[in-house]
């Protein structure tokens, strides 16, 4: 029940953020790091079914067109490009030529550009060995090979970062959280693969201390030690549920919060000025991608969900709770206030007043704390106040019932 209330509170906060975006209260906030905006280059249904893209062949991702979009984004001034498409596999002649051209590419001022590439893992087969291996540590998933693996970034050129996008569903099957990354086997070594949003955050010079340790792990590669604890073989997801929570500051229809260009529009243009200093996400919304998620703001394609995760992480880092010096006085104060309302007032009036307190709190407390500082205050405490009042009521009722029973017992045994 409390978990349901907390999810309701989070979803109401998301709804409030949607309203703020529609009113223009969020758009005026510049992105940190000197980035101009987020841009989504969308492989929509029209692009996917067009012959220039491949004619809508199932499970086909034409590399030539995707890599041409990457080239154009960098040529138009993008500073970061994230390819939310799996282009695993070895390199052919075209890929080798493209990588060679990318390696020769430099930019004015010698400032590097960054290319984040989505990767996938090959999960280990379930062991069919005998029971003597039952307690053996699980094997790590293995990073699938991709043609980017041979690329060496030149000074002042494009740096390629492999990333692992992954989101976590709650019990209601809605996505509200993301995984920070996963350790995978690469050759004879292990490597930590960050989520796209963690990789983008780690490109910034000033980082929050808890995340600095994760940033240092991105470039790590180490031989697995014998007897290493099995938990290190898995996904780094449950370290802190709040820290892995997504915000959804999108538009009223779930998409208007970001600049959107269909893939064919981007391929057809010779220049798009909006790309200068932008963070560009290349990904698909077409239905056959099978890459859609249910969220508090509706069903979203994976590319848009990743874009929103990049936005959340870049603006706020990991979400965190209020310091205890501020949190507990607020929690206890709300619990006592709500319990008092229900104890000494009429239930209808108490419900209206408590609902008004929650609404005012969202507008003047939760919203500003989230949008300015990435701080979260859980409004589950009013519910605890109601529970406290109900427990007191039940105790009084039980006590009164016991007294009445005792009175009846004594009355029955009085002599005539």
GROMACS .gro file of C-alpha atoms in nm:
model
  416
    1UNK     CA    1   0.000   0.000   0.000
    2UNK     CA    2   0.276   0.245   0.091
    3UNK     CA    3   0.466   0.152  -0.227
    4UNK     CA    4   0.152   0.220  -0.432
    5UNK     CA    5   0.116   0.557  -0.258
    6UNK     CA    6   0.479   0.642  -0.331
    7UNK     CA    7   0.435   0.552  -0.698
    8UNK     CA    8   0.121   0.765  -0.708
    9UNK     CA    9   0.317   1.054  -0.559
   10UNK     CA   10   0.594   1.011  -0.815
   11UNK     CA   11   0.347   0.995  -1.104
   12UNK     CA   12   0.172   1.309  -0.978
   13UNK     CA   13   0.509   1.481  -0.966
   14UNK     CA   14   0.570   1.375  -1.325
   15UNK     CA   15   0.231   1.517  -1.422
   16UNK     CA   16   0.327   1.844  -1.256
   17UNK     CA   17   0.654   1.851  -1.452
   18UNK     CA   18   0.452   1.801  -1.769
   19UNK     CA   19   0.242   2.104  -1.677
   20UNK     CA   20   0.552   2.309  -1.601
   21UNK     CA   21   0.697   2.219  -1.941
   22UNK     CA   22   0.372   2.313  -2.115
   23UNK     CA   23   0.378   2.650  -1.935
   24UNK     CA   24   0.738   2.708  -2.041
   25UNK     CA   25   0.882   2.699  -1.689
   26UNK     CA   26   1.139   2.432  -1.773
   27UNK     CA   27   1.241   2.527  -2.127
   28UNK     CA   28   1.406   2.846  -2.005
   29UNK     CA   29   1.663   2.654  -1.800
   30UNK     CA   30   1.987   2.614  -2.002
   31UNK     CA   31   2.161   2.280  -2.012
   32UNK     CA   32   2.486   2.256  -1.814
   33UNK     CA   33   2.817   2.213  -1.991
   34UNK     CA   34   2.740   2.463  -2.266
   35UNK     CA   35   2.514   2.224  -2.459
   36UNK     CA   36   2.248   2.402  -2.661
   37UNK     CA   37   1.967   2.144  -2.667
   38UNK     CA   38   1.868   1.781  -2.709
   39UNK     CA   39   1.772   1.666  -3.058
   40UNK     CA   40   1.599   1.341  -3.147
   41UNK     CA   41   1.660   1.213  -3.501
   42UNK     CA   42   1.367   0.975  -3.522
   43UNK     CA   43   1.344   0.674  -3.751
   44UNK     CA   44   0.967   0.699  -3.766
   45UNK     CA   45   0.723   0.480  -3.958
   46UNK     CA   46   0.760   0.687  -4.277
   47UNK     CA   47   1.139   0.674  -4.264
   48UNK     CA   48   1.141   0.304  -4.179
   49UNK     CA   49   0.914   0.206  -4.469
   50UNK     CA   50   1.085   0.431  -4.725
   51UNK     CA   51   1.306   0.264  -4.988
   52UNK     CA   52   1.584   0.512  -4.910
   53UNK     CA   53   1.608   0.358  -4.563
   54UNK     CA   54   1.562  -0.007  -4.651
   55UNK     CA   55   1.194  -0.045  -4.726
   56UNK     CA   56   1.087  -0.162  -4.383
   57UNK     CA   57   1.262  -0.497  -4.392
   58UNK     CA   58   1.210  -0.677  -4.059
   59UNK     CA   59   1.501  -0.657  -3.815
   60UNK     CA   60   1.715  -0.470  -4.070
   61UNK     CA   61   1.912  -0.169  -3.955
   62UNK     CA   62   2.090  -0.022  -4.260
   63UNK     CA   63   2.429   0.089  -4.131
   64UNK     CA   64   2.508   0.319  -4.422
   65UNK     CA   65   2.216   0.553  -4.349
   66UNK     CA   66   2.273   0.548  -3.972
   67UNK     CA   67   2.642   0.629  -4.008
   68UNK     CA   68   2.559   0.903  -4.258
   69UNK     CA   69   2.335   1.057  -3.991
   70UNK     CA   70   2.626   1.041  -3.745
   71UNK     CA   71   2.853   1.217  -3.997
   72UNK     CA   72   2.598   1.488  -4.061
   73UNK     CA   73   2.533   1.549  -3.693
   74UNK     CA   74   2.904   1.608  -3.627
   75UNK     CA   75   2.941   1.816  -3.944
   76UNK     CA   76   2.654   2.039  -3.829
   77UNK     CA   77   2.821   2.103  -3.494
   78UNK     CA   78   2.683   1.837  -3.257
   79UNK     CA   79   2.908   1.774  -2.957
   80UNK     CA   80   2.763   1.439  -2.850
   81UNK     CA   81   2.583   1.180  -3.063
   82UNK     CA   82   2.415   0.876  -2.911
   83UNK     CA   83   2.322   0.592  -3.149
   84UNK     CA   84   2.035   0.404  -2.984
   85UNK     CA   85   2.052   0.124  -3.241
   86UNK     CA   86   2.238  -0.205  -3.220
   87UNK     CA   87   2.500  -0.215  -3.495
   88UNK     CA   88   2.688  -0.514  -3.358
   89UNK     CA   89   2.890  -0.736  -3.586
   90UNK     CA   90   3.215  -0.729  -3.777
   91UNK     CA   91   3.321  -0.458  -4.020
   92UNK     CA   92   3.284  -0.482  -4.395
   93UNK     CA   93   3.450  -0.261  -4.656
   94UNK     CA   94   3.207   0.024  -4.597
   95UNK     CA   95   3.249   0.018  -4.218
   96UNK     CA   96   3.630   0.011  -4.247
   97UNK     CA   97   3.624   0.310  -4.482
   98UNK     CA   98   3.388   0.494  -4.251
   99UNK     CA   99   3.606   0.428  -3.946
  100UNK     CA  100   3.915   0.546  -4.135
  101UNK     CA  101   3.737   0.870  -4.229
  102UNK     CA  102   3.620   0.914  -3.869
  103UNK     CA  103   3.977   0.870  -3.744
  104UNK     CA  104   4.098   1.148  -3.974
  105UNK     CA  105   3.828   1.385  -3.856
  106UNK     CA  106   3.930   1.675  -3.629
  107UNK     CA  107   3.742   1.981  -3.509
  108UNK     CA  108   3.825   2.350  -3.463
  109UNK     CA  109   3.991   2.426  -3.131
  110UNK     CA  110   4.096   2.066  -3.080
  111UNK     CA  111   3.793   1.991  -2.861
  112UNK     CA  112   3.692   1.625  -2.897
  113UNK     CA  113   3.343   1.511  -2.989
  114UNK     CA  114   3.182   1.206  -2.835
  115UNK     CA  115   2.993   0.916  -2.993
  116UNK     CA  116   2.795   0.692  -2.756
  117UNK     CA  117   2.714   0.355  -2.914
  118UNK     CA  118   2.451   0.118  -2.775
  119UNK     CA  119   2.584  -0.234  -2.727
  120UNK     CA  120   2.434  -0.569  -2.635
  121UNK     CA  121   2.545  -0.863  -2.424
  122UNK     CA  122   2.550  -1.234  -2.493
  123UNK     CA  123   2.414  -1.406  -2.185
  124UNK     CA  124   2.592  -1.722  -2.067
  125UNK     CA  125   2.418  -2.052  -2.126
  126UNK     CA  126   2.254  -2.215  -1.828
  127UNK     CA  127   2.489  -2.474  -1.679
  128UNK     CA  128   2.396  -2.839  -1.730
  129UNK     CA  129   2.676  -2.966  -1.508
  130UNK     CA  130   2.627  -3.171  -1.194
  131UNK     CA  131   2.550  -3.049  -0.846
  132UNK     CA  132   2.920  -3.007  -0.762
  133UNK     CA  133   2.908  -2.680  -0.960
  134UNK     CA  134   2.590  -2.559  -0.797
  135UNK     CA  135   2.774  -2.305  -0.584
  136UNK     CA  136   3.018  -2.188  -0.852
  137UNK     CA  137   3.005  -1.813  -0.922
  138UNK     CA  138   2.792  -1.729  -1.226
  139UNK     CA  139   2.963  -1.653  -1.551
  140UNK     CA  140   2.957  -1.296  -1.672
  141UNK     CA  141   2.760  -1.195  -1.978
  142UNK     CA  142   2.990  -1.128  -2.270
  143UNK     CA  143   3.001  -0.808  -2.474
  144UNK     CA  144   2.909  -0.880  -2.836
  145UNK     CA  145   3.172  -0.773  -3.086
  146UNK     CA  146   3.107  -0.462  -3.295
  147UNK     CA  147   3.299  -0.296  -3.574
  148UNK     CA  148   3.363   0.008  -3.350
  149UNK     CA  149   3.596  -0.203  -3.134
  150UNK     CA  150   3.900  -0.148  -3.356
  151UNK     CA  151   3.865   0.231  -3.358
  152UNK     CA  152   4.136   0.446  -3.198
  153UNK     CA  153   4.037   0.807  -3.125
  154UNK     CA  154   4.279   1.073  -3.253
  155UNK     CA  155   4.360   1.383  -3.042
  156UNK     CA  156   4.081   1.636  -3.088
  157UNK     CA  157   3.870   1.388  -3.283
  158UNK     CA  158   3.569   1.169  -3.212
  159UNK     CA  159   3.586   0.948  -2.902
  160UNK     CA  160   3.368   0.634  -2.913
  161UNK     CA  161   3.208   0.513  -2.587
  162UNK     CA  162   3.029   0.175  -2.569
  163UNK     CA  163   2.720   0.203  -2.348
  164UNK     CA  164   2.450  -0.032  -2.224
  165UNK     CA  165   2.097   0.116  -2.207
  166UNK     CA  166   1.866  -0.067  -1.968
  167UNK     CA  167   1.553   0.033  -1.775
  168UNK     CA  168   1.376  -0.128  -1.481
  169UNK     CA  169   1.001  -0.192  -1.451
  170UNK     CA  170   0.810  -0.168  -1.125
  171UNK     CA  171   0.541  -0.416  -1.020
  172UNK     CA  172   0.284  -0.224  -1.226
  173UNK     CA  173   0.508  -0.281  -1.535
  174UNK     CA  174   0.582   0.089  -1.572
  175UNK     CA  175   0.937   0.212  -1.616
  176UNK     CA  176   1.052   0.468  -1.360
  177UNK     CA  177   1.415   0.370  -1.302
  178UNK     CA  178   1.734   0.299  -1.495
  179UNK     CA  179   2.034   0.074  -1.445
  180UNK     CA  180   2.365   0.250  -1.388
  181UNK     CA  181   2.555  -0.014  -1.588
  182UNK     CA  182   2.683  -0.368  -1.590
  183UNK     CA  183   3.012  -0.555  -1.573
  184UNK     CA  184   3.068  -0.776  -1.877
  185UNK     CA  185   3.342  -0.999  -2.010
  186UNK     CA  186   3.548  -0.864  -2.301
  187UNK     CA  187   3.810  -1.110  -2.423
  188UNK     CA  188   4.003  -1.228  -2.117
  189UNK     CA  189   3.917  -0.922  -1.908
  190UNK     CA  190   3.612  -0.763  -1.751
  191UNK     CA  191   3.480  -0.418  -1.829
  192UNK     CA  192   3.219  -0.195  -1.671
  193UNK     CA  193   2.971  -0.074  -1.935
  194UNK     CA  194   2.792   0.245  -1.825
  195UNK     CA  195   2.442   0.347  -1.915
  196UNK     CA  196   2.426   0.625  -2.179
  197UNK     CA  197   2.321   0.880  -1.917
  198UNK     CA  198   2.608   0.790  -1.685
  199UNK     CA  199   2.856   0.815  -1.975
  200UNK     CA  200   2.725   1.161  -2.069
  201UNK     CA  201   2.735   1.277  -1.708
  202UNK     CA  202   3.095   1.158  -1.672
  203UNK     CA  203   3.204   1.379  -1.963
  204UNK     CA  204   3.140   1.685  -1.745
  205UNK     CA  205   3.435   1.827  -1.547
  206UNK     CA  206   3.242   1.874  -1.219
  207UNK     CA  207   3.083   1.556  -1.089
  208UNK     CA  208   2.896   1.464  -0.773
  209UNK     CA  209   3.130   1.257  -0.549
  210UNK     CA  210   2.917   0.938  -0.541
  211UNK     CA  211   2.919   0.934  -0.921
  212UNK     CA  212   3.289   1.009  -0.953
  213UNK     CA  213   3.368   0.653  -0.845
  214UNK     CA  214   3.142   0.517  -1.119
  215UNK     CA  215   3.304   0.749  -1.372
  216UNK     CA  216   3.646   0.611  -1.285
  217UNK     CA  217   3.523   0.259  -1.354
  218UNK     CA  218   3.426   0.336  -1.713
  219UNK     CA  219   3.784   0.309  -1.838
  220UNK     CA  220   3.863   0.008  -1.617
  221UNK     CA  221   3.946  -0.332  -1.759
  222UNK     CA  222   4.071  -0.599  -1.521
  223UNK     CA  223   4.126  -0.971  -1.516
  224UNK     CA  224   3.857  -1.142  -1.308
  225UNK     CA  225   3.998  -1.255  -0.975
  226UNK     CA  226   3.939  -1.611  -0.860
  227UNK     CA  227   3.675  -1.624  -0.592
  228UNK     CA  228   3.540  -1.280  -0.681
  229UNK     CA  229   3.203  -1.220  -0.522
  230UNK     CA  230   2.921  -1.330  -0.758
  231UNK     CA  231   2.730  -1.002  -0.720
  232UNK     CA  232   2.995  -0.828  -0.929
  233UNK     CA  233   2.895  -1.040  -1.227
  234UNK     CA  234   2.551  -0.888  -1.242
  235UNK     CA  235   2.383  -0.562  -1.318
  236UNK     CA  236   2.455  -0.258  -1.104
  237UNK     CA  237   2.094  -0.156  -1.058
  238UNK     CA  238   1.974  -0.179  -0.700
  239UNK     CA  239   2.235   0.046  -0.542
  240UNK     CA  240   1.975   0.312  -0.467
  241UNK     CA  241   1.623   0.313  -0.605
  242UNK     CA  242   1.586   0.690  -0.574
  243UNK     CA  243   1.926   0.758  -0.732
  244UNK     CA  244   1.815   0.554  -1.035
  245UNK     CA  245   1.481   0.730  -1.075
  246UNK     CA  246   1.390   0.904  -1.400
  247UNK     CA  247   1.214   1.236  -1.433
  248UNK     CA  248   0.988   1.293  -1.732
  249UNK     CA  249   0.990   1.666  -1.814
  250UNK     CA  250   0.832   1.610  -2.157
  251UNK     CA  251   0.566   1.803  -2.341
  252UNK     CA  252   0.190   1.763  -2.311
  253UNK     CA  253   0.187   1.484  -2.572
  254UNK     CA  254   0.501   1.318  -2.437
  255UNK     CA  255   0.727   1.438  -2.719
  256UNK     CA  256   0.724   1.815  -2.745
  257UNK     CA  257   0.998   1.868  -2.489
  258UNK     CA  258   1.275   1.804  -2.743
  259UNK     CA  259   1.360   1.907  -3.098
  260UNK     CA  260   1.248   1.633  -3.335
  261UNK     CA  261   1.370   1.558  -3.687
  262UNK     CA  262   1.252   1.253  -3.885
  263UNK     CA  263   1.549   1.056  -4.016
  264UNK     CA  264   1.466   1.121  -4.381
  265UNK     CA  265   1.440   1.495  -4.312
  266UNK     CA  266   1.788   1.493  -4.160
  267UNK     CA  267   1.927   1.293  -4.452
  268UNK     CA  268   1.768   1.527  -4.707
  269UNK     CA  269   1.897   1.854  -4.558
  270UNK     CA  270   2.234   2.004  -4.639
  271UNK     CA  271   2.250   2.195  -4.308
  272UNK     CA  272   2.041   2.213  -3.991
  273UNK     CA  273   2.160   2.494  -3.763
  274UNK     CA  274   1.987   2.355  -3.452
  275UNK     CA  275   2.255   2.084  -3.429
  276UNK     CA  276   2.529   2.324  -3.319
  277UNK     CA  277   2.652   2.230  -2.967
  278UNK     CA  278   2.361   1.986  -2.935
  279UNK     CA  279   2.329   1.638  -2.790
  280UNK     CA  280   2.181   1.423  -3.067
  281UNK     CA  281   2.000   1.092  -3.014
  282UNK     CA  282   1.953   0.872  -3.322
  283UNK     CA  283   1.687   0.607  -3.265
  284UNK     CA  284   1.358   0.469  -3.385
  285UNK     CA  285   0.993   0.501  -3.291
  286UNK     CA  286   0.864   0.264  -3.562
  287UNK     CA  287   0.654  -0.018  -3.422
  288UNK     CA  288   0.863  -0.307  -3.556
  289UNK     CA  289   1.158  -0.193  -3.347
  290UNK     CA  290   0.989  -0.368  -3.052
  291UNK     CA  291   1.153  -0.104  -2.837
  292UNK     CA  292   0.869   0.062  -2.647
  293UNK     CA  293   0.809   0.102  -2.274
  294UNK     CA  294   0.511   0.186  -2.055
  295UNK     CA  295   0.588   0.487  -1.834
  296UNK     CA  296   0.396   0.732  -1.612
  297UNK     CA  297   0.356   0.956  -1.920
  298UNK     CA  298   0.237   0.683  -2.155
  299UNK     CA  299   0.399   0.439  -2.395
  300UNK     CA  300   0.734   0.574  -2.515
  301UNK     CA  301   0.986   0.447  -2.769
  302UNK     CA  302   1.321   0.345  -2.624
  303UNK     CA  303   1.505   0.628  -2.799
  304UNK     CA  304   1.284   0.890  -2.633
  305UNK     CA  305   1.315   0.718  -2.296
  306UNK     CA  306   1.695   0.720  -2.333
  307UNK     CA  307   1.687   1.085  -2.436
  308UNK     CA  308   1.485   1.166  -2.127
  309UNK     CA  309   1.733   0.970  -1.912
  310UNK     CA  310   2.020   1.171  -2.061
  311UNK     CA  311   1.830   1.490  -1.978
  312UNK     CA  312   1.753   1.382  -1.620
  313UNK     CA  313   2.110   1.278  -1.546
  314UNK     CA  314   2.277   1.578  -1.711
  315UNK     CA  315   2.059   1.831  -1.527
  316UNK     CA  316   2.036   1.673  -1.182
  317UNK     CA  317   2.287   1.390  -1.155
  318UNK     CA  318   2.143   1.121  -0.931
  319UNK     CA  319   1.826   1.221  -0.752
  320UNK     CA  320   1.871   1.227  -0.376
  321UNK     CA  321   1.663   1.278  -0.067
  322UNK     CA  322   1.653   1.590   0.146
  323UNK     CA  323   1.917   1.602   0.421
  324UNK     CA  324   1.783   1.440   0.737
  325UNK     CA  325   1.792   1.775   0.920
  326UNK     CA  326   1.522   1.899   0.681
  327UNK     CA  327   1.352   1.570   0.594
  328UNK     CA  328   1.256   1.436   0.936
  329UNK     CA  329   1.107   1.758   1.077
  330UNK     CA  330   0.891   1.780   0.764
  331UNK     CA  331   0.792   1.412   0.782
  332UNK     CA  332   0.706   1.422   1.152
  333UNK     CA  333   0.529   1.756   1.119
  334UNK     CA  334   0.310   1.628   0.833
  335UNK     CA  335   0.233   1.304   1.017
  336UNK     CA  336   0.121   1.489   1.329
  337UNK     CA  337  -0.074   1.748   1.129
  338UNK     CA  338  -0.263   1.492   0.920
  339UNK     CA  339  -0.329   1.269   1.221
  340UNK     CA  340  -0.462   1.570   1.414
  341UNK     CA  341  -0.687   1.671   1.124
  342UNK     CA  342  -0.850   1.328   1.118
  343UNK     CA  343  -0.860   1.296   1.497
  344UNK     CA  344  -1.022   1.630   1.582
  345UNK     CA  345  -1.205   1.725   1.263
  346UNK     CA  346  -1.470   1.578   1.038
  347UNK     CA  347  -1.340   1.314   0.798
  348UNK     CA  348  -1.454   1.504   0.485
  349UNK     CA  349  -1.292   1.829   0.598
  350UNK     CA  350  -0.975   1.645   0.696
  351UNK     CA  351  -0.959   1.474   0.355
  352UNK     CA  352  -1.002   1.806   0.170
  353UNK     CA  353  -0.742   1.984   0.384
  354UNK     CA  354  -0.493   1.696   0.355
  355UNK     CA  355  -0.542   1.687  -0.023
  356UNK     CA  356  -0.486   2.061  -0.038
  357UNK     CA  357  -0.165   2.026   0.161
  358UNK     CA  358  -0.038   1.763  -0.081
  359UNK     CA  359  -0.126   1.981  -0.384
  360UNK     CA  360   0.041   2.288  -0.234
  361UNK     CA  361   0.342   2.077  -0.140
  362UNK     CA  362   0.383   1.955  -0.497
  363UNK     CA  363   0.369   2.308  -0.634
  364UNK     CA  364   0.586   2.488  -0.381
  365UNK     CA  365   0.808   2.215  -0.229
  366UNK     CA  366   0.855   1.905  -0.445
  367UNK     CA  367   0.864   2.083  -0.781
  368UNK     CA  368   1.122   2.351  -0.699
  369UNK     CA  369   1.341   2.105  -0.506
  370UNK     CA  370   1.344   1.863  -0.799
  371UNK     CA  371   1.384   2.112  -1.081
  372UNK     CA  372   1.656   2.320  -0.917
  373UNK     CA  373   1.850   2.079  -0.698
  374UNK     CA  374   1.748   1.722  -0.786
  375UNK     CA  375   1.614   1.675  -0.431
  376UNK     CA  376   1.315   1.450  -0.361
  377UNK     CA  377   1.076   1.470  -0.068
  378UNK     CA  378   0.849   1.168  -0.031
  379UNK     CA  379   0.487   1.261   0.029
  380UNK     CA  380   0.411   0.917   0.170
  381UNK     CA  381   0.434   1.071   0.517
  382UNK     CA  382   0.075   1.207   0.512
  383UNK     CA  383  -0.041   0.849   0.453
  384UNK     CA  384   0.157   0.739   0.759
  385UNK     CA  385  -0.024   1.012   0.951
  386UNK     CA  386  -0.358   0.867   0.843
  387UNK     CA  387  -0.242   0.520   0.946
  388UNK     CA  388  -0.134   0.661   1.281
  389UNK     CA  389  -0.477   0.811   1.334
  390UNK     CA  390  -0.650   0.485   1.236
  391UNK     CA  391  -0.433   0.287   1.476
  392UNK     CA  392  -0.522   0.528   1.757
  393UNK     CA  393  -0.891   0.501   1.666
  394UNK     CA  394  -0.873   0.121   1.664
  395UNK     CA  395  -0.696   0.121   2.001
  396UNK     CA  396  -0.963   0.349   2.151
  397UNK     CA  397  -1.241   0.132   2.004
  398UNK     CA  398  -1.084  -0.188   2.135
  399UNK     CA  399  -1.027  -0.029   2.476
  400UNK     CA  400  -1.389   0.094   2.493
  401UNK     CA  401  -1.516  -0.248   2.385
  402UNK     CA  402  -1.308  -0.415   2.657
  403UNK     CA  403  -1.445  -0.175   2.921
  404UNK     CA  404  -1.803  -0.243   2.809
  405UNK     CA  405  -1.740  -0.616   2.823
  406UNK     CA  406  -1.598  -0.584   3.173
  407UNK     CA  407  -1.899  -0.376   3.285
  408UNK     CA  408  -2.138  -0.632   3.145
  409UNK     CA  409  -1.952  -0.916   3.314
  410UNK     CA  410  -1.965  -0.745   3.653
  411UNK     CA  411  -2.333  -0.654   3.609
  412UNK     CA  412  -2.429  -1.015   3.536
  413UNK     CA  413  -2.282  -1.141   3.864
  414UNK     CA  414  -2.445  -0.885   4.098
  415UNK     CA  415  -2.655  -1.053   4.372
  416UNK     CA  416  -3.034  -1.012   4.354
   0.00000   0.00000   0.00000
